[in-house]
Short mmCIF file of C-alpha atoms in Angstrom, two decimals:
data_model
loop_
_atom_site.label_atom_id
_atom_site.label_comp_id
_atom_site.label_asym_id
_atom_site.label_seq_id
_atom_site.Cartn_x
_atom_site.Cartn_y
_atom_site.Cartn_z
CA MET A 8 -72.26 19.78 0.69
CA ARG A 9 -70.77 20.12 4.15
CA VAL A 10 -71.93 17.51 6.64
CA HIS A 11 -72.20 18.52 10.30
CA LYS A 12 -70.15 16.58 12.78
CA LEU A 13 -72.20 14.80 15.36
CA THR A 14 -72.25 15.38 19.07
CA ILE A 15 -71.88 11.72 19.76
CA ALA A 16 -68.23 11.68 19.00
CA ALA A 17 -69.41 13.31 15.81
CA LEU A 18 -69.91 9.92 14.41
CA ALA A 19 -66.22 9.69 14.78
CA VAL A 20 -67.44 6.24 14.66
CA ALA A 21 -68.59 6.89 11.17
CA ALA A 22 -65.03 7.86 10.28
CA GLY A 23 -65.90 10.85 8.24
CA LEU A 24 -69.35 9.47 7.75
CA SER A 25 -67.91 6.77 5.53
CA LEU A 26 -69.13 3.69 7.35
CA THR A 27 -71.67 1.69 5.45
CA ALA A 28 -75.20 2.32 6.65
CA CYS A 29 -76.98 -0.82 7.80
CA GLN A 30 -79.77 -2.15 5.70
CA GLY A 31 -83.07 -3.52 6.82
CA ASP A 32 -83.39 -5.20 10.17
CA SER A 33 -80.41 -7.46 9.73
CA ASP A 34 -76.72 -7.00 9.12
CA ASN A 35 -76.27 -10.48 7.72
CA ALA A 36 -74.75 -10.32 4.31
CA ASP A 37 -77.78 -11.61 2.42
CA GLY A 38 -79.45 -13.93 4.87
CA GLN A 39 -82.45 -13.61 7.07
CA SER A 40 -82.22 -13.46 10.85
CA THR A 41 -84.05 -15.60 13.33
CA GLY A 42 -85.22 -12.95 15.77
CA SER A 43 -88.24 -13.51 17.97
CA SER A 44 -91.64 -12.01 17.23
CA ASN A 45 -90.87 -8.59 18.72
CA SER A 46 -87.25 -8.44 17.68
CA SER A 47 -85.53 -6.79 14.82
CA SER A 48 -82.91 -9.35 13.93
CA SER A 49 -79.57 -10.82 14.59
CA SER A 50 -76.65 -9.53 12.61
CA ASN A 51 -73.37 -10.62 11.20
CA ASP A 52 -71.50 -7.58 12.39
CA GLY A 53 -70.11 -8.90 15.63
CA LYS A 54 -67.75 -5.97 16.02
CA ASP A 55 -66.74 -4.97 19.49
CA THR A 56 -68.15 -1.50 19.85
CA GLY A 57 -66.82 -0.97 23.28
CA GLY A 58 -68.44 -0.19 26.39
CA LYS A 59 -70.64 2.55 27.01
CA ASP A 60 -81.18 1.11 32.10
CA THR A 61 -83.51 0.66 34.25
CA ASP A 62 -85.75 -1.79 34.65
CA GLY A 63 -86.10 -4.99 32.88
CA LYS A 64 -89.78 -4.49 33.28
CA SER A 65 -92.09 -5.03 30.39
CA ALA A 66 -92.52 -1.61 28.84
CA GLU A 67 -94.26 -0.24 25.82
CA GLY A 68 -91.92 -0.32 22.89
CA GLU A 69 -89.66 -2.87 24.52
CA ASN A 70 -87.92 -4.97 21.92
CA THR A 71 -86.81 -8.53 22.18
CA ALA A 72 -84.58 -10.75 20.10
CA VAL A 73 -82.92 -14.11 20.36
CA GLY A 74 -79.60 -14.30 18.56
CA GLY A 75 -78.85 -16.05 15.35
CA GLY A 76 -76.61 -15.07 12.42
CA GLY A 77 -72.94 -15.24 11.67
CA SER A 78 -70.05 -13.01 12.65
CA ASP A 79 -66.60 -11.77 11.89
CA GLY A 80 -65.50 -10.23 15.14
CA ALA A 81 -65.94 -10.58 18.88
CA SER A 82 -66.72 -8.31 21.77
CA ASP A 83 -63.80 -8.76 24.14
CA GLY A 84 -65.96 -8.41 27.22
CA GLY A 85 -63.77 -5.87 28.97
CA SER A 86 -61.95 -6.79 32.14
CA GLY A 87 -63.62 -8.82 34.84
CA SER A 88 -62.83 -8.15 38.46
CA GLY A 89 -62.78 -11.75 39.59
CA LYS A 90 -65.58 -11.15 42.08
CA GLY A 91 -67.78 -13.84 40.59
CA SER A 92 -68.41 -17.17 42.22
CA GLY A 93 -65.84 -19.97 42.31
CA LYS A 94 -67.76 -21.78 39.60
CA ASP A 95 -66.95 -19.07 37.04
CA SER A 96 -64.07 -21.04 35.58
CA GLN A 97 -66.36 -24.01 35.04
CA THR A 98 -69.23 -22.04 33.53
CA ALA A 99 -69.41 -21.61 29.76
CA LYS A 100 -69.81 -18.11 28.35
CA CYS A 101 -73.31 -16.98 27.40
CA LEU A 102 -73.91 -17.44 23.69
CA THR A 103 -76.02 -15.04 21.66
CA ASP A 104 -78.12 -17.98 20.51
CA HIS A 105 -79.10 -18.72 24.12
CA LEU A 106 -79.87 -15.15 25.17
CA GLU A 107 -83.15 -13.29 24.91
CA ILE A 108 -82.09 -9.69 24.39
CA THR A 109 -84.43 -6.78 25.13
CA ALA A 110 -84.24 -3.00 25.03
CA ALA A 111 -86.52 -0.46 26.69
CA ASP A 112 -86.56 3.26 27.39
CA GLY A 113 -85.20 3.73 30.90
CA THR A 114 -84.95 7.52 31.17
CA VAL A 115 -86.01 8.93 34.54
CA GLY A 116 -87.47 12.42 34.80
CA GLY A 117 -84.81 14.98 35.65
CA ASP A 118 -81.93 13.02 34.15
CA GLN A 119 -79.52 15.12 32.12
CA GLU A 120 -79.07 12.31 29.63
CA GLU A 121 -81.45 9.84 28.05
CA THR A 122 -81.15 6.14 28.89
CA VAL A 123 -81.99 2.85 27.24
CA VAL A 124 -81.87 -0.34 29.30
CA VAL A 125 -80.68 -3.52 27.57
CA GLY A 126 -81.47 -6.88 29.16
CA PHE A 127 -79.96 -10.33 28.67
CA LYS A 128 -82.14 -13.28 29.73
CA ASN A 129 -80.64 -16.76 29.81
CA ALA A 130 -83.03 -18.75 27.63
CA GLY A 131 -80.77 -21.80 27.71
CA ALA A 132 -81.00 -24.81 29.98
CA LYS A 133 -77.66 -24.24 31.74
CA ASP A 134 -76.03 -21.41 33.69
CA CYS A 135 -73.71 -19.23 31.62
CA LEU A 136 -71.11 -16.53 32.25
CA LEU A 137 -71.14 -12.87 31.17
CA THR A 138 -68.06 -10.78 31.80
CA GLY A 139 -67.44 -7.12 31.05
CA TYR A 140 -69.10 -4.99 28.41
CA ALA A 141 -71.39 -5.77 25.53
CA GLY A 142 -70.72 -4.18 22.17
CA VAL A 143 -73.32 -1.51 21.32
CA ASP A 144 -73.88 0.38 18.06
CA LEU A 145 -76.62 2.80 17.13
CA LYS A 146 -77.77 2.67 13.52
CA THR A 147 -78.42 6.19 12.26
CA ASN A 148 -79.17 7.89 8.96
CA TYR A 149 -75.50 9.02 8.99
CA GLY A 150 -74.03 5.58 9.62
CA ARG A 151 -73.08 3.76 12.82
CA VAL A 152 -72.41 5.31 16.18
CA SER A 153 -70.35 3.08 18.47
CA ALA A 154 -70.98 3.45 22.20
CA GLU A 155 -68.00 4.22 24.41
CA ARG A 156 -67.40 2.24 27.61
CA THR A 157 -67.99 4.10 30.83
CA GLY A 158 -64.90 2.55 32.39
CA GLN A 159 -66.79 1.19 35.39
CA GLU A 160 -65.51 -2.01 36.97
CA ALA A 161 -66.90 -5.03 35.15
CA ASP A 162 -67.65 -7.96 37.45
CA PRO A 163 -68.31 -11.46 36.09
CA VAL A 164 -71.98 -12.45 36.23
CA VAL A 165 -73.12 -16.07 36.32
CA LEU A 166 -76.54 -15.98 34.71
CA LYS A 167 -78.76 -18.86 35.79
CA SER A 168 -81.25 -20.37 33.39
CA GLY A 169 -84.29 -18.11 33.17
CA GLU A 170 -82.62 -15.16 34.94
CA ASP A 171 -82.04 -11.63 33.62
CA VAL A 172 -79.25 -9.08 33.90
CA PHE A 173 -79.30 -5.47 32.65
CA PHE A 174 -76.98 -2.69 31.58
CA GLY A 175 -77.52 0.91 30.53
CA VAL A 176 -76.85 2.85 27.34
CA THR A 177 -76.87 6.64 27.79
CA TYR A 178 -77.04 9.24 25.06
CA PRO A 179 -77.44 13.05 24.84
CA LYS A 180 -80.78 14.78 24.60
CA ASN A 181 -81.54 16.58 21.37
CA ASP A 182 -82.42 20.04 22.64
CA SER A 183 -81.06 21.75 19.55
CA GLY A 184 -84.46 22.44 18.05
CA GLY A 185 -83.42 20.67 14.86
CA SER A 186 -84.14 17.23 13.51
CA GLY A 187 -80.69 15.98 14.55
CA VAL A 188 -79.39 12.54 13.65
CA ARG A 189 -82.16 9.98 13.28
CA VAL A 190 -81.63 6.72 15.21
CA GLU A 191 -82.88 3.71 13.27
CA GLY A 192 -81.79 0.69 15.30
CA LEU A 193 -79.73 -0.75 18.16
CA VAL A 194 -77.09 -3.42 17.52
CA VAL A 195 -75.98 -5.45 20.55
CA THR A 196 -73.16 -8.01 20.77
CA PRO A 197 -72.88 -9.97 24.05
CA PRO A 198 -69.44 -9.99 25.73
CA ASN A 199 -66.91 -12.38 24.19
CA GLU A 200 -69.33 -13.19 21.39
CA THR A 201 -69.29 -12.58 17.64
CA LYS A 202 -73.00 -12.72 16.83
CA SER A 203 -74.97 -9.50 17.05
CA VAL A 204 -78.67 -8.84 17.44
CA THR A 205 -80.40 -5.80 15.96
CA LEU A 206 -83.34 -4.34 17.88
CA ASP A 207 -85.76 -1.52 17.22
CA TRP A 208 -84.53 1.64 18.97
CA PRO A 209 -86.77 2.32 22.03
CA GLY A 210 -85.31 5.71 22.91
CA LYS A 211 -85.80 9.23 21.58
CA ALA A 212 -85.90 9.54 17.81
CA SER A 213 -82.74 11.59 17.31
CA LEU A 214 -79.35 12.68 18.61
CA PRO A 215 -78.12 16.29 18.50
CA VAL A 216 -75.72 17.65 15.88
CA THR A 217 -73.05 20.27 16.54
CA GLU A 218 -70.68 22.12 14.21
CA ASP A 219 -67.50 21.14 16.05
CA GLY A 220 -68.38 17.62 17.13
CA SER A 221 -68.37 18.57 20.82
CA GLY A 222 -70.93 17.18 23.20
CA THR A 223 -71.81 14.06 25.14
CA PRO A 224 -71.02 10.70 23.52
CA VAL A 225 -73.17 7.59 23.59
CA ARG A 226 -71.93 5.38 26.46
CA VAL A 227 -72.49 1.80 27.55
CA GLY A 228 -72.12 0.49 31.10
CA PRO A 229 -70.85 -2.96 32.09
CA ILE A 230 -73.08 -6.00 32.48
CA GLY A 231 -75.15 -5.54 35.64
CA SER A 232 -74.81 -1.73 35.71
CA ALA A 233 -78.60 -1.34 35.56
CA GLY A 234 -81.05 -3.26 37.66
CA GLN A 235 -84.62 -4.40 37.32
CA GLY A 236 -86.85 -1.70 38.70
CA GLY A 237 -83.99 0.80 39.01
#
């Protein structure tokens, strides 16, 4: 049976649709995650998916998780611009375990693409540093789709205790009239971290499929590329 290539880099990410589909709410080998009440889970994936919105407001269907779970790879965080404060070099990186991670639909009417806003809240007692891009994967019924980085400049962000910062994940609309590729979850790995968190997907239910794999890929912006309320 011939499988259609997907618009989103045709699940190039799925490398011929051979990547292992994720199971349940957690990617940990056999363990259970320690997500918060409205979260999916944290995962053991930790792979850097590269770097592909709007408001950190409380929205229906918003998902939240606090990290926990092992790893085998790290998000490299992209390149920082050095525009952060002088205390950057003395500030420890933000750990998944100390971040409250949320996801909400951030699409604005008239946009050509759909958007999901991901938020990191520093739930720890000390300031921490985020630099570059988070790793983002979409779990689908065809396997994983890794978000591409937009290439925008990635400035270091010192996140104070209790504060939030947001970034956007954009993906193509499914106007094909078909069922498309069903999205089943969102896997997020903070920059320079190896622990991932899996959230319920707050966006549209599916991505479009094309015969030749052409179309708009899933993209993730750098930390701070989306702001609360806009």
